[in-house]
Amino acid sequence: MNNLNDPPGWNIQPDRRGREAGAGDGNQWNYALLVPMLGLAAFRWIWTRDSQKEIQKVKVQYDKDVSTIKSEMEARYRDTLTESRRAVATLELELEKERQRVKGYQQALVSHSQHLIQLRKQLEQEREALNDEKQKLVKSGAAGAALRDALERETSWYQGAMATMRELEGLLVERQNAYCSLIQPREHRLEMEKNLLLKVVKDPVAAELDLESDLKDIFKRDKHCADLMNMDKRKNGSLMWVYLKYWQLQITLQKHKKAEEAIFTGRIQSDKK
């Protein structure tokens, strides 16, 4: 009869041949291998559980650190963005102030140029009137001869004055070129302006025409420069050219006034006597 409590091959059978040395059956090793395997499985399970806990702990700490760094970076970004916007707003305000200042300079320059143009027109009208008067005097015989003599006497003064104007024109061209230059130092331009002012104070013709205040006005207001690729120095400047035309008209008018004064005061007649 079959033993239900011991199905064939289920239970470990005792070694019927005994435990002599060299027995071929290895059932006695099953228990010996089972214990280390169970220990290894238990160690692996414990190690895996502890590793999972450690991994989870590191992961939580990592997420916490990342969240902290992210918050700090966002706060720094907001601060930087706020500072940048504030700086941009300040720069825009300063730029608008400079634009308004330049606009004011431009309006003042235009107004001043228009005033000088009106003066030049007035001088031209006076010169035409003097020419008409001169023609009348020339046609009147003795008075015409006296006027010719007076004008001839003022020719030397006129030529000297025009030579002074040409010299001033060259110096002003160089000064404006220094103002527009990106490489010439500011101190060099200031030295040129100082020398120009000294010249018009010491020169008799320039002093007679009172050019000092006009030069200071040019230094203060004439900021016109040609484009960066310009090689012609005479294309720089705007107000200075208006003043130069004005000064030349002044010299011509002054020549006729001097001749007229000489006739009216009797210097020409007395010289002839």
Coordinates of C-alpha atoms in Angstrom, one line a residue:
M1 CA 0.0 0.0 0.0
N2 CA 1.1 3.4 -0.8
N3 CA 2.1 5.7 2.0
L4 CA 0.1 8.9 1.4
N5 CA 2.3 10.8 3.9
D6 CA 5.3 9.9 1.9
P7 CA 4.7 10.1 -1.8
P8 CA 7.5 8.7 -3.9
G9 CA 10.3 11.1 -4.3
W10 CA 8.7 13.7 -2.1
N11 CA 10.4 13.0 1.2
I12 CA 14.1 12.8 1.6
Q13 CA 14.8 9.1 2.2
P14 CA 17.3 8.0 4.7
D15 CA 20.5 6.7 3.4
R16 CA 19.9 3.0 3.3
R17 CA 23.4 2.2 2.4
G18 CA 24.7 4.0 5.4
R19 CA 27.0 7.0 5.5
E20 CA 30.1 5.2 4.5
A21 CA 32.8 7.3 3.0
G22 CA 32.6 7.5 -0.7
A23 CA 28.8 6.9 -0.9
G24 CA 27.4 8.1 -4.2
D25 CA 24.2 9.7 -2.9
G26 CA 24.5 13.5 -2.2
N27 CA 21.3 14.1 -0.3
Q28 CA 23.2 15.0 2.9
W29 CA 24.4 18.1 1.1
N30 CA 20.9 19.5 0.4
Y31 CA 20.6 20.8 4.0
A32 CA 24.1 22.1 4.0
L33 CA 23.4 24.3 0.8
L34 CA 19.9 25.3 1.9
V35 CA 21.0 27.3 4.9
P36 CA 23.5 29.6 3.1
M37 CA 21.1 30.2 0.3
L38 CA 18.4 31.2 2.7
G39 CA 20.9 33.5 4.5
L40 CA 22.0 35.0 1.2
A41 CA 18.3 35.5 0.2
A42 CA 17.6 37.1 3.5
F43 CA 20.7 39.4 3.3
R44 CA 19.7 40.3 -0.3
W45 CA 16.2 41.2 0.8
I46 CA 17.4 43.3 3.7
W47 CA 20.1 45.0 1.6
T48 CA 17.5 45.7 -1.2
R49 CA 15.1 47.2 1.3
D50 CA 17.8 49.3 3.0
S51 CA 19.0 50.4 -0.4
Q52 CA 15.5 51.4 -1.5
K53 CA 15.1 53.4 1.7
E54 CA 18.5 55.1 1.1
I55 CA 17.7 55.8 -2.5
Q56 CA 14.3 57.2 -1.5
K57 CA 16.0 59.4 1.1
V58 CA 18.6 60.7 -1.4
K59 CA 15.8 61.3 -3.9
V60 CA 13.8 63.3 -1.5
Q61 CA 16.8 65.4 -0.5
Y62 CA 17.7 65.9 -4.1
D63 CA 14.2 67.1 -4.9
K64 CA 14.3 69.4 -1.9
D65 CA 17.7 70.8 -3.0
V66 CA 16.5 71.3 -6.6
S67 CA 13.4 73.0 -5.3
T68 CA 15.5 75.3 -3.1
I69 CA 17.9 76.1 -6.0
K70 CA 15.0 76.7 -8.3
S71 CA 13.4 79.1 -5.9
E72 CA 16.7 81.0 -5.4
M73 CA 17.3 81.2 -9.1
E74 CA 13.7 82.4 -9.7
A75 CA 14.2 85.1 -7.0
R76 CA 17.5 86.1 -8.5
Y77 CA 16.0 86.3 -11.9
R78 CA 13.2 88.5 -10.7
D79 CA 15.6 90.7 -8.9
T80 CA 17.9 90.9 -12.0
L81 CA 14.8 91.6 -14.2
T82 CA 13.7 94.3 -11.9
E83 CA 17.1 95.9 -11.8
S84 CA 17.3 95.7 -15.6
R85 CA 14.0 97.3 -16.1
R86 CA 14.9 100.0 -13.7
A87 CA 18.2 100.6 -15.5
V88 CA 16.4 100.7 -18.9
A89 CA 13.8 103.1 -17.5
T90 CA 16.6 105.3 -16.2
L91 CA 18.5 105.2 -19.5
E92 CA 15.3 106.0 -21.4
L93 CA 14.7 109.0 -19.2
E94 CA 18.3 110.2 -19.6
L95 CA 18.0 109.7 -23.4
E96 CA 14.8 111.7 -23.5
K97 CA 16.5 114.5 -21.6
E98 CA 19.4 114.5 -24.0
R99 CA 17.0 114.5 -27.0
Q100 CA 15.2 117.5 -25.5
R101 CA 18.5 119.2 -24.9
V102 CA 19.7 118.6 -28.4
K103 CA 16.3 119.7 -29.8
G104 CA 16.7 122.9 -27.7
Y105 CA 20.2 123.4 -29.1
Q106 CA 18.9 122.9 -32.7
Q107 CA 16.1 125.3 -32.2
A108 CA 18.4 127.9 -30.7
L109 CA 20.9 127.4 -33.6
V110 CA 18.1 127.7 -36.2
S111 CA 16.8 130.9 -34.5
H112 CA 20.3 132.3 -34.2
S113 CA 21.1 131.4 -37.8
Q114 CA 17.9 133.1 -39.0
H115 CA 18.8 136.2 -37.0
L116 CA 22.3 136.3 -38.7
I117 CA 20.7 135.8 -42.1
Q118 CA 18.4 138.8 -41.4
L119 CA 21.5 140.8 -40.4
R120 CA 23.3 139.7 -43.5
K121 CA 20.3 140.8 -45.6
Q122 CA 20.2 144.1 -43.8
L123 CA 23.9 144.6 -44.5
E124 CA 23.5 143.7 -48.1
Q125 CA 20.7 146.3 -48.3
E126 CA 22.9 148.9 -46.7
R127 CA 25.7 148.0 -49.1
E128 CA 23.4 148.4 -52.0
A129 CA 22.3 151.7 -50.7
L130 CA 25.9 152.8 -50.3
N131 CA 26.7 151.7 -53.8
D132 CA 23.8 153.7 -55.1
E133 CA 25.0 156.7 -53.1
K134 CA 28.5 156.1 -54.4
Q135 CA 27.3 156.1 -58.0
K136 CA 25.5 159.3 -57.4
L137 CA 28.6 160.9 -55.9
V138 CA 30.7 159.6 -58.8
K139 CA 28.4 161.3 -61.2
S140 CA 28.5 164.5 -59.2
G141 CA 32.1 165.4 -60.3
A142 CA 34.2 166.7 -57.4
A143 CA 32.3 164.6 -54.9
G144 CA 32.9 161.5 -57.0
A145 CA 36.6 162.2 -57.2
A146 CA 36.7 162.7 -53.4
L147 CA 34.9 159.4 -52.9
R148 CA 37.3 157.5 -55.2
D149 CA 40.2 159.0 -53.3
A150 CA 38.6 158.0 -50.0
L151 CA 37.9 154.4 -51.2
E152 CA 41.5 154.1 -52.5
R153 CA 42.8 155.2 -49.1
E154 CA 40.7 152.5 -47.4
T155 CA 41.8 149.8 -49.9
S156 CA 44.9 148.9 -47.8
W157 CA 42.7 148.5 -44.7
Y158 CA 40.2 146.5 -46.7
Q159 CA 42.8 144.1 -48.1
G160 CA 44.4 143.6 -44.6
A161 CA 40.9 142.9 -43.1
M162 CA 40.1 140.4 -45.8
A163 CA 43.5 138.7 -45.3
T164 CA 42.6 138.4 -41.6
M165 CA 39.2 136.9 -42.5
R166 CA 40.9 134.3 -44.7
E167 CA 43.3 133.4 -41.9
L168 CA 40.4 133.2 -39.4
E169 CA 38.5 131.0 -41.9
G170 CA 41.4 128.5 -42.0
L171 CA 41.8 128.4 -38.3
L172 CA 38.0 127.9 -37.8
V173 CA 38.0 125.1 -40.3
E174 CA 40.8 123.4 -38.4
R175 CA 39.0 124.0 -35.1
Q176 CA 35.8 122.5 -36.4
N177 CA 37.7 119.5 -37.8
A178 CA 39.2 119.0 -34.3
Y179 CA 35.7 119.2 -32.8
C180 CA 34.4 116.5 -35.2
S181 CA 37.4 114.3 -35.0
L182 CA 37.2 111.0 -33.0
I183 CA 40.9 110.8 -32.4
Q184 CA 42.0 114.3 -31.6
P185 CA 41.9 115.1 -27.9
R186 CA 39.5 117.6 -26.5
E187 CA 42.4 119.6 -24.9
H188 CA 43.9 120.2 -28.4
R189 CA 40.6 121.8 -29.5
L190 CA 40.4 123.9 -26.4
E191 CA 43.9 125.2 -27.0
M192 CA 43.0 126.1 -30.6
E193 CA 39.9 128.0 -29.3
K194 CA 42.1 129.9 -26.8
N195 CA 44.6 130.9 -29.4
L196 CA 41.8 132.1 -31.7
L197 CA 40.3 134.3 -29.0
L198 CA 43.8 135.7 -28.3
K199 CA 44.3 136.5 -32.0
V200 CA 41.0 138.4 -32.4
V201 CA 41.8 140.4 -29.3
K202 CA 45.3 141.4 -30.4
D203 CA 44.6 141.9 -34.1
P204 CA 43.5 145.5 -34.8
V205 CA 41.1 144.6 -37.6
A206 CA 39.5 141.8 -35.6
A207 CA 39.3 143.9 -32.5
E208 CA 37.7 146.7 -34.5
L209 CA 35.0 144.3 -35.8
D210 CA 34.5 142.9 -32.2
L211 CA 34.8 139.3 -33.2
E212 CA 35.5 137.9 -29.7
S213 CA 31.8 137.4 -28.8
D214 CA 31.0 135.9 -32.2
L215 CA 33.8 133.4 -31.8
K216 CA 32.5 132.4 -28.4
D217 CA 29.1 131.9 -29.9
I218 CA 30.5 129.6 -32.6
F219 CA 32.4 127.6 -30.0
K220 CA 29.3 127.1 -28.0
R221 CA 26.7 126.5 -30.6
D222 CA 28.3 125.2 -33.8
K223 CA 28.1 121.4 -33.4
H224 CA 27.6 120.4 -37.0
C225 CA 29.8 117.6 -38.4
A226 CA 29.7 115.9 -41.8
D227 CA 29.4 112.1 -42.0
L228 CA 32.3 109.8 -40.7
M229 CA 33.5 109.1 -44.3
N230 CA 33.9 112.8 -45.1
M231 CA 37.4 113.8 -46.1
D232 CA 36.7 117.5 -46.8
K233 CA 37.2 119.6 -43.7
R234 CA 35.2 122.5 -45.1
K235 CA 32.0 120.4 -45.0
N236 CA 32.1 120.6 -41.2
G237 CA 30.4 123.5 -39.4
S238 CA 27.3 125.5 -40.1
L239 CA 27.1 128.6 -37.9
M240 CA 30.8 129.5 -38.5
W241 CA 30.1 129.9 -42.3
V242 CA 27.2 132.2 -41.6
Y243 CA 29.4 134.3 -39.3
L244 CA 32.2 134.4 -41.9
K245 CA 29.8 135.8 -44.5
Y246 CA 28.6 138.3 -42.0
W247 CA 32.1 139.4 -41.1
Q248 CA 33.0 139.9 -44.8
L249 CA 29.9 142.0 -45.3
Q250 CA 30.9 144.0 -42.2
I251 CA 34.3 144.7 -43.7
T252 CA 32.9 145.9 -46.9
L253 CA 30.4 148.1 -45.1
Q254 CA 33.1 149.4 -42.8
K255 CA 35.3 150.3 -45.8
H256 CA 32.5 152.5 -47.3
K257 CA 31.7 154.0 -43.9
K258 CA 35.4 154.9 -43.3
A259 CA 35.5 156.5 -46.8
E260 CA 32.2 158.4 -46.1
E261 CA 33.5 159.6 -42.8
A262 CA 36.7 160.8 -44.4
I263 CA 34.7 162.9 -46.9
F264 CA 32.3 164.3 -44.3
T265 CA 35.1 165.2 -41.8
G266 CA 37.1 166.9 -44.6
R267 CA 40.2 164.8 -44.4
I268 CA 40.3 164.3 -48.1
Q269 CA 40.0 168.0 -48.9
S270 CA 42.6 169.0 -46.3
D271 CA 45.0 166.4 -47.6
K272 CA 44.6 167.8 -51.1
K273 CA 45.3 171.3 -49.9

